mmCIF file of C-alpha atoms and ligand atoms in Angstrom:
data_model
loop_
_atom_site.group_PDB
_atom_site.id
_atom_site.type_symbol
_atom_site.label_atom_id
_atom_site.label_comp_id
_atom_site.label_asym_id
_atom_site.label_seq_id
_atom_site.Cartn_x
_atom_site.Cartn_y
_atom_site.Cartn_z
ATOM 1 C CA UNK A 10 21.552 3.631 15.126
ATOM 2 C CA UNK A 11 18.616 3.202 16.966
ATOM 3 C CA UNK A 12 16.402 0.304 17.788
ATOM 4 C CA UNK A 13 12.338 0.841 17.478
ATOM 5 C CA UNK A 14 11.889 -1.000 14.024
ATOM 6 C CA UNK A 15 15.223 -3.469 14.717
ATOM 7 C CA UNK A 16 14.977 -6.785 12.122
ATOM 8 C CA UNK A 17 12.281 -5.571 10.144
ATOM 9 C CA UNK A 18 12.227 -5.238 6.553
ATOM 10 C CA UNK A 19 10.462 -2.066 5.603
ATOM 11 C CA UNK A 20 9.293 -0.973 1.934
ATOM 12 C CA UNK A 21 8.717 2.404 1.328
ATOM 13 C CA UNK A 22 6.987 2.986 -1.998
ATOM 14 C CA UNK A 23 8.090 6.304 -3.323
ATOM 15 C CA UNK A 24 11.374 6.449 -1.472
ATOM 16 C CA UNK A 25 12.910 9.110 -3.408
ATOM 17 C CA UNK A 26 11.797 12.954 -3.708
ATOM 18 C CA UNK A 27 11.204 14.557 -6.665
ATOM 19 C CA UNK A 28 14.061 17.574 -5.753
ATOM 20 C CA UNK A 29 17.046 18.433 -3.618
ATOM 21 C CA UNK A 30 16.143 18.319 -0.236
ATOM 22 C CA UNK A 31 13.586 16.139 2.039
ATOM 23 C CA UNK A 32 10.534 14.419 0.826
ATOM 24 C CA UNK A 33 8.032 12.781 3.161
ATOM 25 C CA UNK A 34 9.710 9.266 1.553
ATOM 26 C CA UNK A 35 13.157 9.779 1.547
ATOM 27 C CA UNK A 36 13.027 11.305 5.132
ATOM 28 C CA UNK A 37 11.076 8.245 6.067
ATOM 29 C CA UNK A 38 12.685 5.494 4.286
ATOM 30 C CA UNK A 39 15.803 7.071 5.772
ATOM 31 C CA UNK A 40 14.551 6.884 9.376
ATOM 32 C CA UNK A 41 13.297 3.697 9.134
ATOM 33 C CA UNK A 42 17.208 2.736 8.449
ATOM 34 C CA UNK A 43 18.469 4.886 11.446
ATOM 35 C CA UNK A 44 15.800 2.734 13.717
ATOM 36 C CA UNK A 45 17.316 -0.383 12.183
ATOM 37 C CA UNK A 46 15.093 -1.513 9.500
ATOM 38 C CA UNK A 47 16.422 -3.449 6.128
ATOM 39 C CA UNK A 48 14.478 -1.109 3.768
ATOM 40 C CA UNK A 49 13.498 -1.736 0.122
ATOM 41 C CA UNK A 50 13.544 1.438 -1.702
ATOM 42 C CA UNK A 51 10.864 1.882 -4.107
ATOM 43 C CA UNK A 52 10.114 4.623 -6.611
ATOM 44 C CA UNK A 53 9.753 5.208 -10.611
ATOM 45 C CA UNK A 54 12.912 7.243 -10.638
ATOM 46 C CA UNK A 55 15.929 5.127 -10.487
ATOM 47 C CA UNK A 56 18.377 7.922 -9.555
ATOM 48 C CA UNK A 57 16.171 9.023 -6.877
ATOM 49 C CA UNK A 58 16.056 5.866 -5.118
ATOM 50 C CA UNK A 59 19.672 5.219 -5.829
ATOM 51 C CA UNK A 60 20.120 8.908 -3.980
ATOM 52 C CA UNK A 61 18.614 7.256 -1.060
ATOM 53 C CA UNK A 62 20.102 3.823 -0.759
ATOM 54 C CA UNK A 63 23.785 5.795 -1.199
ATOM 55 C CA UNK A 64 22.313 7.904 1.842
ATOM 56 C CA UNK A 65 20.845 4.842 3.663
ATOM 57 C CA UNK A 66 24.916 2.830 3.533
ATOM 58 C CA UNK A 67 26.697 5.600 4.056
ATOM 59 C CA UNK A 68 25.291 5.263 7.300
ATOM 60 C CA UNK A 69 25.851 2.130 8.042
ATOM 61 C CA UNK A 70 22.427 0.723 6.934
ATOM 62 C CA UNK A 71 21.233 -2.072 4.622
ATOM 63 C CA UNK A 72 19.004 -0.850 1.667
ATOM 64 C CA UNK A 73 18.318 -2.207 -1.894
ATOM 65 C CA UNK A 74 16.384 0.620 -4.235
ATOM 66 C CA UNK A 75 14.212 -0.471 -6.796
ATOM 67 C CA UNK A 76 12.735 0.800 -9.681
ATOM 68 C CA UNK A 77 8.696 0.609 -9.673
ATOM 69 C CA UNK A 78 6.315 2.684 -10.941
ATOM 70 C CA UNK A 79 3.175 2.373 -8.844
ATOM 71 C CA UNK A 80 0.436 3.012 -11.716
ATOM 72 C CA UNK A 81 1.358 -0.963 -12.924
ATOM 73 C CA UNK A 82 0.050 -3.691 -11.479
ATOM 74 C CA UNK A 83 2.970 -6.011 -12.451
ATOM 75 C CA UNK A 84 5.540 -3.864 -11.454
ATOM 76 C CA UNK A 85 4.079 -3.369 -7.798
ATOM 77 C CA UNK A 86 4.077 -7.062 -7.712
ATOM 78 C CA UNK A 87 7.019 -7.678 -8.923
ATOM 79 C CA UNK A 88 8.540 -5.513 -6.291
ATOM 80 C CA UNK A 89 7.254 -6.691 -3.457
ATOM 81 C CA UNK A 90 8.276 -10.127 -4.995
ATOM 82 C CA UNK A 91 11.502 -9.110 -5.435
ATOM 83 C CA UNK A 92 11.757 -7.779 -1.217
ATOM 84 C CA UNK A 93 10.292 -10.899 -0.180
ATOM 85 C CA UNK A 94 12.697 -13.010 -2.022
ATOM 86 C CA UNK A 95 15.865 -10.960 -0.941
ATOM 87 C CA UNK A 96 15.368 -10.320 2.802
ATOM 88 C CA UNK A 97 13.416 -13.097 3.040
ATOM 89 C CA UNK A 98 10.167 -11.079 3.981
ATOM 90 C CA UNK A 99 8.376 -7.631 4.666
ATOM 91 C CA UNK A 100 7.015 -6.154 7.556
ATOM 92 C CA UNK A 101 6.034 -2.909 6.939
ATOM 93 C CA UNK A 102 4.640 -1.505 3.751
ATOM 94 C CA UNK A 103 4.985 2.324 3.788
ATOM 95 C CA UNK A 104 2.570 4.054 0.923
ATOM 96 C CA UNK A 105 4.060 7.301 -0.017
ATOM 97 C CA UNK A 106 3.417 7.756 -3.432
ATOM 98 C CA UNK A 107 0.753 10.210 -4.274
ATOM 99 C CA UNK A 108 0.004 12.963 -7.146
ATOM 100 C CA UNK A 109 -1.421 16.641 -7.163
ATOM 101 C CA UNK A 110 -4.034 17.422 -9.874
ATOM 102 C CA UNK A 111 -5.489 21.000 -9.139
ATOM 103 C CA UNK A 112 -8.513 21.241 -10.525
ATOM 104 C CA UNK A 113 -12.460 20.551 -10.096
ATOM 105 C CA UNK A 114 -14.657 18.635 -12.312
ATOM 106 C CA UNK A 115 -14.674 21.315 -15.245
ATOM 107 C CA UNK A 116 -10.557 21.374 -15.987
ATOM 108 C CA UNK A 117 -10.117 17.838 -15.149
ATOM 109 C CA UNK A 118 -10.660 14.951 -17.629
ATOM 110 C CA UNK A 119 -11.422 11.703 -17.107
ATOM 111 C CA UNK A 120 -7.866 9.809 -17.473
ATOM 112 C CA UNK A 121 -6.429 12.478 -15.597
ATOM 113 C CA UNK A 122 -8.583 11.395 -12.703
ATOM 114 C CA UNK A 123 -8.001 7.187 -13.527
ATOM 115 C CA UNK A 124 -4.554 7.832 -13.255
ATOM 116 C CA UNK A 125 -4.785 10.233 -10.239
ATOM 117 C CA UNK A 126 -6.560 7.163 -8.467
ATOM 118 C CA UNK A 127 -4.454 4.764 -9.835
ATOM 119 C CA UNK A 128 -1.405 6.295 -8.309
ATOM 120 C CA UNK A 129 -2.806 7.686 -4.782
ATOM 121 C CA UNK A 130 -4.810 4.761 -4.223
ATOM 122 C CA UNK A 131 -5.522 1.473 -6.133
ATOM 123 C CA UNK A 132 -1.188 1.472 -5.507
ATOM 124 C CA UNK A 133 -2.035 0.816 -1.937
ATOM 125 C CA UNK A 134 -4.699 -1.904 -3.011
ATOM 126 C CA UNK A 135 -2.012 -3.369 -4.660
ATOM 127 C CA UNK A 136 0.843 -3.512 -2.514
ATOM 128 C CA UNK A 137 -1.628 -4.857 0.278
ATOM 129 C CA UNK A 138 -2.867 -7.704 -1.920
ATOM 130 C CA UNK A 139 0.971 -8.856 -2.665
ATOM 131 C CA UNK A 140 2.112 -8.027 0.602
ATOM 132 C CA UNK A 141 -0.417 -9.664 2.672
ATOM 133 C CA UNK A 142 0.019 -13.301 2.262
ATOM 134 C CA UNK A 143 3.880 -12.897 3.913
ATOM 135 C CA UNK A 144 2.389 -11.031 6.609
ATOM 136 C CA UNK A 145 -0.350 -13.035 7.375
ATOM 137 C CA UNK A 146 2.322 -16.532 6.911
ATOM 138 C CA UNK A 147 4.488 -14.880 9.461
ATOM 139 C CA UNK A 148 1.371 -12.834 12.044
ATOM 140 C CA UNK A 149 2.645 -9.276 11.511
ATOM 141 C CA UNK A 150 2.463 -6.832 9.453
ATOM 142 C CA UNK A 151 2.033 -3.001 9.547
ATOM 143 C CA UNK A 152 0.812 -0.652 6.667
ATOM 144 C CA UNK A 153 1.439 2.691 6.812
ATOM 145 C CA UNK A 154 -0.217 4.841 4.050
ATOM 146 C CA UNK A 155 0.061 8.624 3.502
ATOM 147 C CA UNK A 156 -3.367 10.174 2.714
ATOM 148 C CA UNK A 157 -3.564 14.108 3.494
ATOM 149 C CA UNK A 158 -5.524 16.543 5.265
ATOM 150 C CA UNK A 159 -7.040 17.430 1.658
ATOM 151 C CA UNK A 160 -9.429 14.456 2.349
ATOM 152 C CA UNK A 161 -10.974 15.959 5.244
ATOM 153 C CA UNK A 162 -10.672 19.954 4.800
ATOM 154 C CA UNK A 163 -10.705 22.117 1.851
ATOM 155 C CA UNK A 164 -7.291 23.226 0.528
ATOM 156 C CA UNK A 165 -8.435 26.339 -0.309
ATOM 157 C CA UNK A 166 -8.403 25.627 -4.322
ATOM 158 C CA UNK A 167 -10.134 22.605 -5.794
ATOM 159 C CA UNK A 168 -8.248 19.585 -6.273
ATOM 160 C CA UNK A 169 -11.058 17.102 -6.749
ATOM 161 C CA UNK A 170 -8.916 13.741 -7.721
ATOM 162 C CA UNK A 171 -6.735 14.042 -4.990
ATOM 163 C CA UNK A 172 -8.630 15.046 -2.361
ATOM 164 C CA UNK A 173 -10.811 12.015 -3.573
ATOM 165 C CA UNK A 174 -8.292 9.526 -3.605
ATOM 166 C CA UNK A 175 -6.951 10.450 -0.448
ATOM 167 C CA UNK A 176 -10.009 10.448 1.281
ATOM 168 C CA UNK A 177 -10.313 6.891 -0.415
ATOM 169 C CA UNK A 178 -7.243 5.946 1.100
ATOM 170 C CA UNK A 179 -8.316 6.454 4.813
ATOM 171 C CA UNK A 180 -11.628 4.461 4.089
ATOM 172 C CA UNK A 181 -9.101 1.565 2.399
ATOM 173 C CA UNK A 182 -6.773 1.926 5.409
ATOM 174 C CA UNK A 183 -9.592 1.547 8.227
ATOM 175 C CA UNK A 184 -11.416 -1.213 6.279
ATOM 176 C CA UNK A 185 -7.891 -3.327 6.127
ATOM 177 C CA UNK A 186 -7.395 -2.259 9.904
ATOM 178 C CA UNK A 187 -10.495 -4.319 11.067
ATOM 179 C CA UNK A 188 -10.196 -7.151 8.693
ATOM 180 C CA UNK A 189 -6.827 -8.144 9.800
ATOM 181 C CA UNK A 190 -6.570 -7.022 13.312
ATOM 182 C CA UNK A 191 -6.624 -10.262 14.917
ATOM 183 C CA UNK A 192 -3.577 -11.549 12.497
ATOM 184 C CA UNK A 193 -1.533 -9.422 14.162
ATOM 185 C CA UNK A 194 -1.355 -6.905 11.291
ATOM 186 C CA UNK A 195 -2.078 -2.629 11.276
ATOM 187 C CA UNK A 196 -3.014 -0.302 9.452
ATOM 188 C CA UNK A 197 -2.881 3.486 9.808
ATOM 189 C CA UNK A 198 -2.632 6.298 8.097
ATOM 190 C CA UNK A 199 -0.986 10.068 8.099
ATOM 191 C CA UNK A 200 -3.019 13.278 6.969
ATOM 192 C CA UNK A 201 -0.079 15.715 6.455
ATOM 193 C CA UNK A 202 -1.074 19.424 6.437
ATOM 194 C CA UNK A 203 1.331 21.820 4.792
ATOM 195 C CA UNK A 204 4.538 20.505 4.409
ATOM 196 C CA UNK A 205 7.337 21.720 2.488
ATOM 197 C CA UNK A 206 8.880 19.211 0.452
ATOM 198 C CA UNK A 207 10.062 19.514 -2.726
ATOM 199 C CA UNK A 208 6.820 18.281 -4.473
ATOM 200 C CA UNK A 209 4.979 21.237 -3.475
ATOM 201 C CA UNK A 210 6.905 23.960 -5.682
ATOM 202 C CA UNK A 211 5.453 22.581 -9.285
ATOM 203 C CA UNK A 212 1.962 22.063 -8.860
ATOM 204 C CA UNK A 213 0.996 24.328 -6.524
ATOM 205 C CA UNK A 214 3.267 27.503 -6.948
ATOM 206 C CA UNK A 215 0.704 27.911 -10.006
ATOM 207 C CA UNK A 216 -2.240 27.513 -7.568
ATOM 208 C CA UNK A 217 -0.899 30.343 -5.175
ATOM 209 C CA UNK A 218 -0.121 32.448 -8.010
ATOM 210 C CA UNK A 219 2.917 31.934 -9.953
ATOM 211 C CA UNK A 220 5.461 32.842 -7.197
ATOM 212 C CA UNK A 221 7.156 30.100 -5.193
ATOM 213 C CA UNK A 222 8.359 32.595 -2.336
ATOM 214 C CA UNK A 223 4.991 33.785 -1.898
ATOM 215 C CA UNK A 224 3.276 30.355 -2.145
ATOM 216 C CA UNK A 225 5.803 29.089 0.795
ATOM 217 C CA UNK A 226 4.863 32.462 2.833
ATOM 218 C CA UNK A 227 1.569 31.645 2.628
ATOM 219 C CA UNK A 228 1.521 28.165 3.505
ATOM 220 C CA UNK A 229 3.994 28.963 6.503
ATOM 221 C CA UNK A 230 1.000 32.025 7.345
ATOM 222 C CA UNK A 231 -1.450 29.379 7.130
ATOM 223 C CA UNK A 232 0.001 27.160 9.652
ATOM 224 C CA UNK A 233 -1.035 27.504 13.282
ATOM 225 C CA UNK A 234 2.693 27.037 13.756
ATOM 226 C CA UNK A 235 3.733 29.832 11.888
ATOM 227 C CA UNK A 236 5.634 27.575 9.549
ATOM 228 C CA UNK A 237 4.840 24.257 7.557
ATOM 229 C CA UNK A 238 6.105 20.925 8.214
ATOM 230 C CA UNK A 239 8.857 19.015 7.305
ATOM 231 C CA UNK A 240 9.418 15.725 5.702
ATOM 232 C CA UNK A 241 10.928 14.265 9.109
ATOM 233 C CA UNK A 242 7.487 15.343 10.613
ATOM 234 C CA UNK A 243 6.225 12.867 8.720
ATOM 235 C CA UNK A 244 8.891 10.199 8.867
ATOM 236 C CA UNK A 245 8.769 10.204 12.339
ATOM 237 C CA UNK A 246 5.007 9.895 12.957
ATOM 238 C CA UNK A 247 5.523 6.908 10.149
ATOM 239 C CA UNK A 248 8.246 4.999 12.039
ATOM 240 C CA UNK A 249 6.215 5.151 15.481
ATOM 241 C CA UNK A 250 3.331 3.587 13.779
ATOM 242 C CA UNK A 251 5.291 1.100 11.961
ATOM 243 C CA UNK A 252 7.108 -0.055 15.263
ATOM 244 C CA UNK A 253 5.921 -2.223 18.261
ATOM 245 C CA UNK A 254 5.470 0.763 20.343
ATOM 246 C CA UNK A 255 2.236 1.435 18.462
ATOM 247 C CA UNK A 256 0.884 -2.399 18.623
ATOM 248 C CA UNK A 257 -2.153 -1.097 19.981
ATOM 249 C CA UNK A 258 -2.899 1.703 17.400
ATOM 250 C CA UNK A 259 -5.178 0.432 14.481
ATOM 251 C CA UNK A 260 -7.267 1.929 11.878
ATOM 252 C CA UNK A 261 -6.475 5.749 12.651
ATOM 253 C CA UNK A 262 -5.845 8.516 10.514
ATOM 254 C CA UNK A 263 -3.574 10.739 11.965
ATOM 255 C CA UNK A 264 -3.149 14.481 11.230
ATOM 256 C CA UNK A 265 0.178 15.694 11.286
ATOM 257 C CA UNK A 266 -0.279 19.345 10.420
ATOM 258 C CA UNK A 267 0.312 21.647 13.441
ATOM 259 C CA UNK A 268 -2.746 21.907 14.458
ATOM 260 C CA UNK A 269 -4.251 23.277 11.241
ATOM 261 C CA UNK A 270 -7.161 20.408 11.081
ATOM 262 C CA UNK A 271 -8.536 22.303 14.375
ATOM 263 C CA UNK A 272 -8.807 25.812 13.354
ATOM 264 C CA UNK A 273 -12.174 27.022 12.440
ATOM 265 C CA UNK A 274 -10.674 30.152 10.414
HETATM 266 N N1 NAD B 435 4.130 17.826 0.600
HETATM 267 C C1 NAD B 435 2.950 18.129 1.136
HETATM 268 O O1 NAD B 435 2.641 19.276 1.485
HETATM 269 C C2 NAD B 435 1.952 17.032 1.319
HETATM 270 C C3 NAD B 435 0.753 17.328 1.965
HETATM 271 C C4 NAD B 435 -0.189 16.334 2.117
HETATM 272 C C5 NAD B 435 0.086 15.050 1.646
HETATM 273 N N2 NAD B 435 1.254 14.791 1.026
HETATM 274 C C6 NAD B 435 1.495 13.435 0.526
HETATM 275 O O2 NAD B 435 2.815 13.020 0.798
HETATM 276 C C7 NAD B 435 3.239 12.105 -0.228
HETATM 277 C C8 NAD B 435 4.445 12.590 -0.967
HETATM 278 O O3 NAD B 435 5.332 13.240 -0.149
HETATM 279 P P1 NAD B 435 6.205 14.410 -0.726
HETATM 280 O O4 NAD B 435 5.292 15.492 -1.143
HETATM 281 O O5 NAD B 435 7.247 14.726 0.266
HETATM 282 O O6 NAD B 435 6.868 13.767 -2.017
HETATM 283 P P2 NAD B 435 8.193 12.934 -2.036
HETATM 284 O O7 NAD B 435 9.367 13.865 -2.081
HETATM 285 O O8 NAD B 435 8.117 11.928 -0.935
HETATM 286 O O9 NAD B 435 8.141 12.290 -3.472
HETATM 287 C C9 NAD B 435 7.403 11.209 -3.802
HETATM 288 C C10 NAD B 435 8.252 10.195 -4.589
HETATM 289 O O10 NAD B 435 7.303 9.401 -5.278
HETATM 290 C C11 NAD B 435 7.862 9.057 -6.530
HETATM 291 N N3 NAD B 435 6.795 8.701 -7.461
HETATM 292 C C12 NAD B 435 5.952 9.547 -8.123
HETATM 293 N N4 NAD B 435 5.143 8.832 -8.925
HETATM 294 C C13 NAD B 435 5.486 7.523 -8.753
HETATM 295 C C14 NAD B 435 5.007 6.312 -9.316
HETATM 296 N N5 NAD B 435 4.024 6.305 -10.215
HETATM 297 N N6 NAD B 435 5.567 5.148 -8.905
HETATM 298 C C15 NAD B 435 6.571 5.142 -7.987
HETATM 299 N N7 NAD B 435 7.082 6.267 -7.440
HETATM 300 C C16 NAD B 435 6.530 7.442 -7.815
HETATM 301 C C17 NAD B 435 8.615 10.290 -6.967
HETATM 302 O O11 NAD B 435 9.596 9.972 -7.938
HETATM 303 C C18 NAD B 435 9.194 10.784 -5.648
HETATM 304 O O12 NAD B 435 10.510 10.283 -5.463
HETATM 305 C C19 NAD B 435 2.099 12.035 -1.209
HETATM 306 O O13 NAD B 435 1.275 10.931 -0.924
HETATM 307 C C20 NAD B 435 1.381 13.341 -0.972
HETATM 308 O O14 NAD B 435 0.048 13.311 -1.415
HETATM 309 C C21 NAD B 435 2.193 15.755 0.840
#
């Protein structure tokens, strides 16, 4: 067990994945655990969270899951609520939940795009506004929200909710940053690039074409790397940011794709 988020209580909001294998979440509510967190497991699927938290003690950690879905106010504060009043408080608040729409302003509709926002981004709002007053109470506090490298470079397909929201989510993430700098609270956020996790093979194998090999050889093409990311790409850029060794990093928005956000073709 290692040491670089010791005593602090971490909620990660979509802590599950959506499939077998790694999500950006789970590997990070996971890691958060191995660097000796008390994490609150958060997501809309009860089983998936459960997978976690079974995960998260079988290793020797401490982990509640929860159920929450993220689009409702209440239940976003009743989860945070709920942390607070179990381990007493929270100290990092780890955004993962977000939703794919592909599709421009012609094949979307308009409470497709509400709830696209509502998910990726007024969640975040939310969890800050019931999170905050524990943090500030206490002087720390560190938010870690996951935008994407959609919001600054074209995936190569529309996708105009999401890429909207997420860019909305750096612009909510810098604005906090400032505001509560002196109070001893962060915020930052990760761009991840092309990362295979098992949310990718729904929405997108249909935007590559119908086939799921092809759409993960040409994600892995499209990396500089020659392969996409992982979900512990991601959970490790998290827990650095979350932990004391990043006390002096505020307000950025941090790419975590390879390289890809450089290349100009
Ligand atoms: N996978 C990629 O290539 C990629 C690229 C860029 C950005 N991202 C971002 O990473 C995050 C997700 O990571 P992932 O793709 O590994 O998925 P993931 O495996 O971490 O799954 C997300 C979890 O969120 C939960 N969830 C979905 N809707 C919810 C709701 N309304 N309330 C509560 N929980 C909910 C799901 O049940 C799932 O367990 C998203 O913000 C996504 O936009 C992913």
């Amino acid at each position: 067990m290692g040491k670089r988020v010791e005593g602090k209580v971490a909620m990660v909001f979509g802590a599950g994945a959506v499939g077998p294998g790694w999500g950006n979440g789970k590997a990070s509510a996971v890691l958060y655990a191995r660097e000796g967190a008390t994490v609150f497991a958060v997501d809309v699927d009860e089983a998936a969270a459960a997978d976690t938290r079974s995960i998260i003690e079988s290793e020797g950690g401490i982990c509640i899951a929860h159920r929450c879905d993220v689009a409702l106010a209440a239940d976003i504060e009743r989860a945070v609520a709920t942390c607070v009043a179990t381990f007493g408080t929270v100290d990092i608040v780890h955004n993962n939940v977000g939703i794919v729409e592909v599709g421009g302003p012609l094949e979307i509709n308009e409470a497709s795009w509400d709830r696209t926002f509502a998910v990726n981004v007024r969640s975040m709002f939310l969890t800050a506004k019931h999170a905050l007053p524990t943090m500030l109470a206490q002087g720390r506090g560190a938010f870690v929200n996951i935008s994407s490298l959609a919001a600054i470079r074209y995936p190569g397909f529309p996708e105009a909710s999401y890429v909207a929201s997420k860019a909305a989510v750096i612009g909510l993430t810098q604005n906090m940053a400032l505001q509560y700098a002196a109070h001893g609270i962060r915020a930052n956020c990760i761009l991840p690039g092309l990362m295979n996790t098992p949310t990718i093979v729904r929405p997108l194998t249909a935007a590559y074409g119908g086939d799921l090999a092809a759409m993960i050889a040409k994600r892995d093409a499209q990396s500089p790397t020659g392969r996409m990311g992982d979900g512990w790409d991601i959970a490790h850029a998290a827990v650095f940011l979350a932990s004391d060794e990043a006390k002096y990093i505020n307000g950025v928005a941090l790419p975590v794709d390879g390289g890809l956000s450089l290349r100009f073709a």
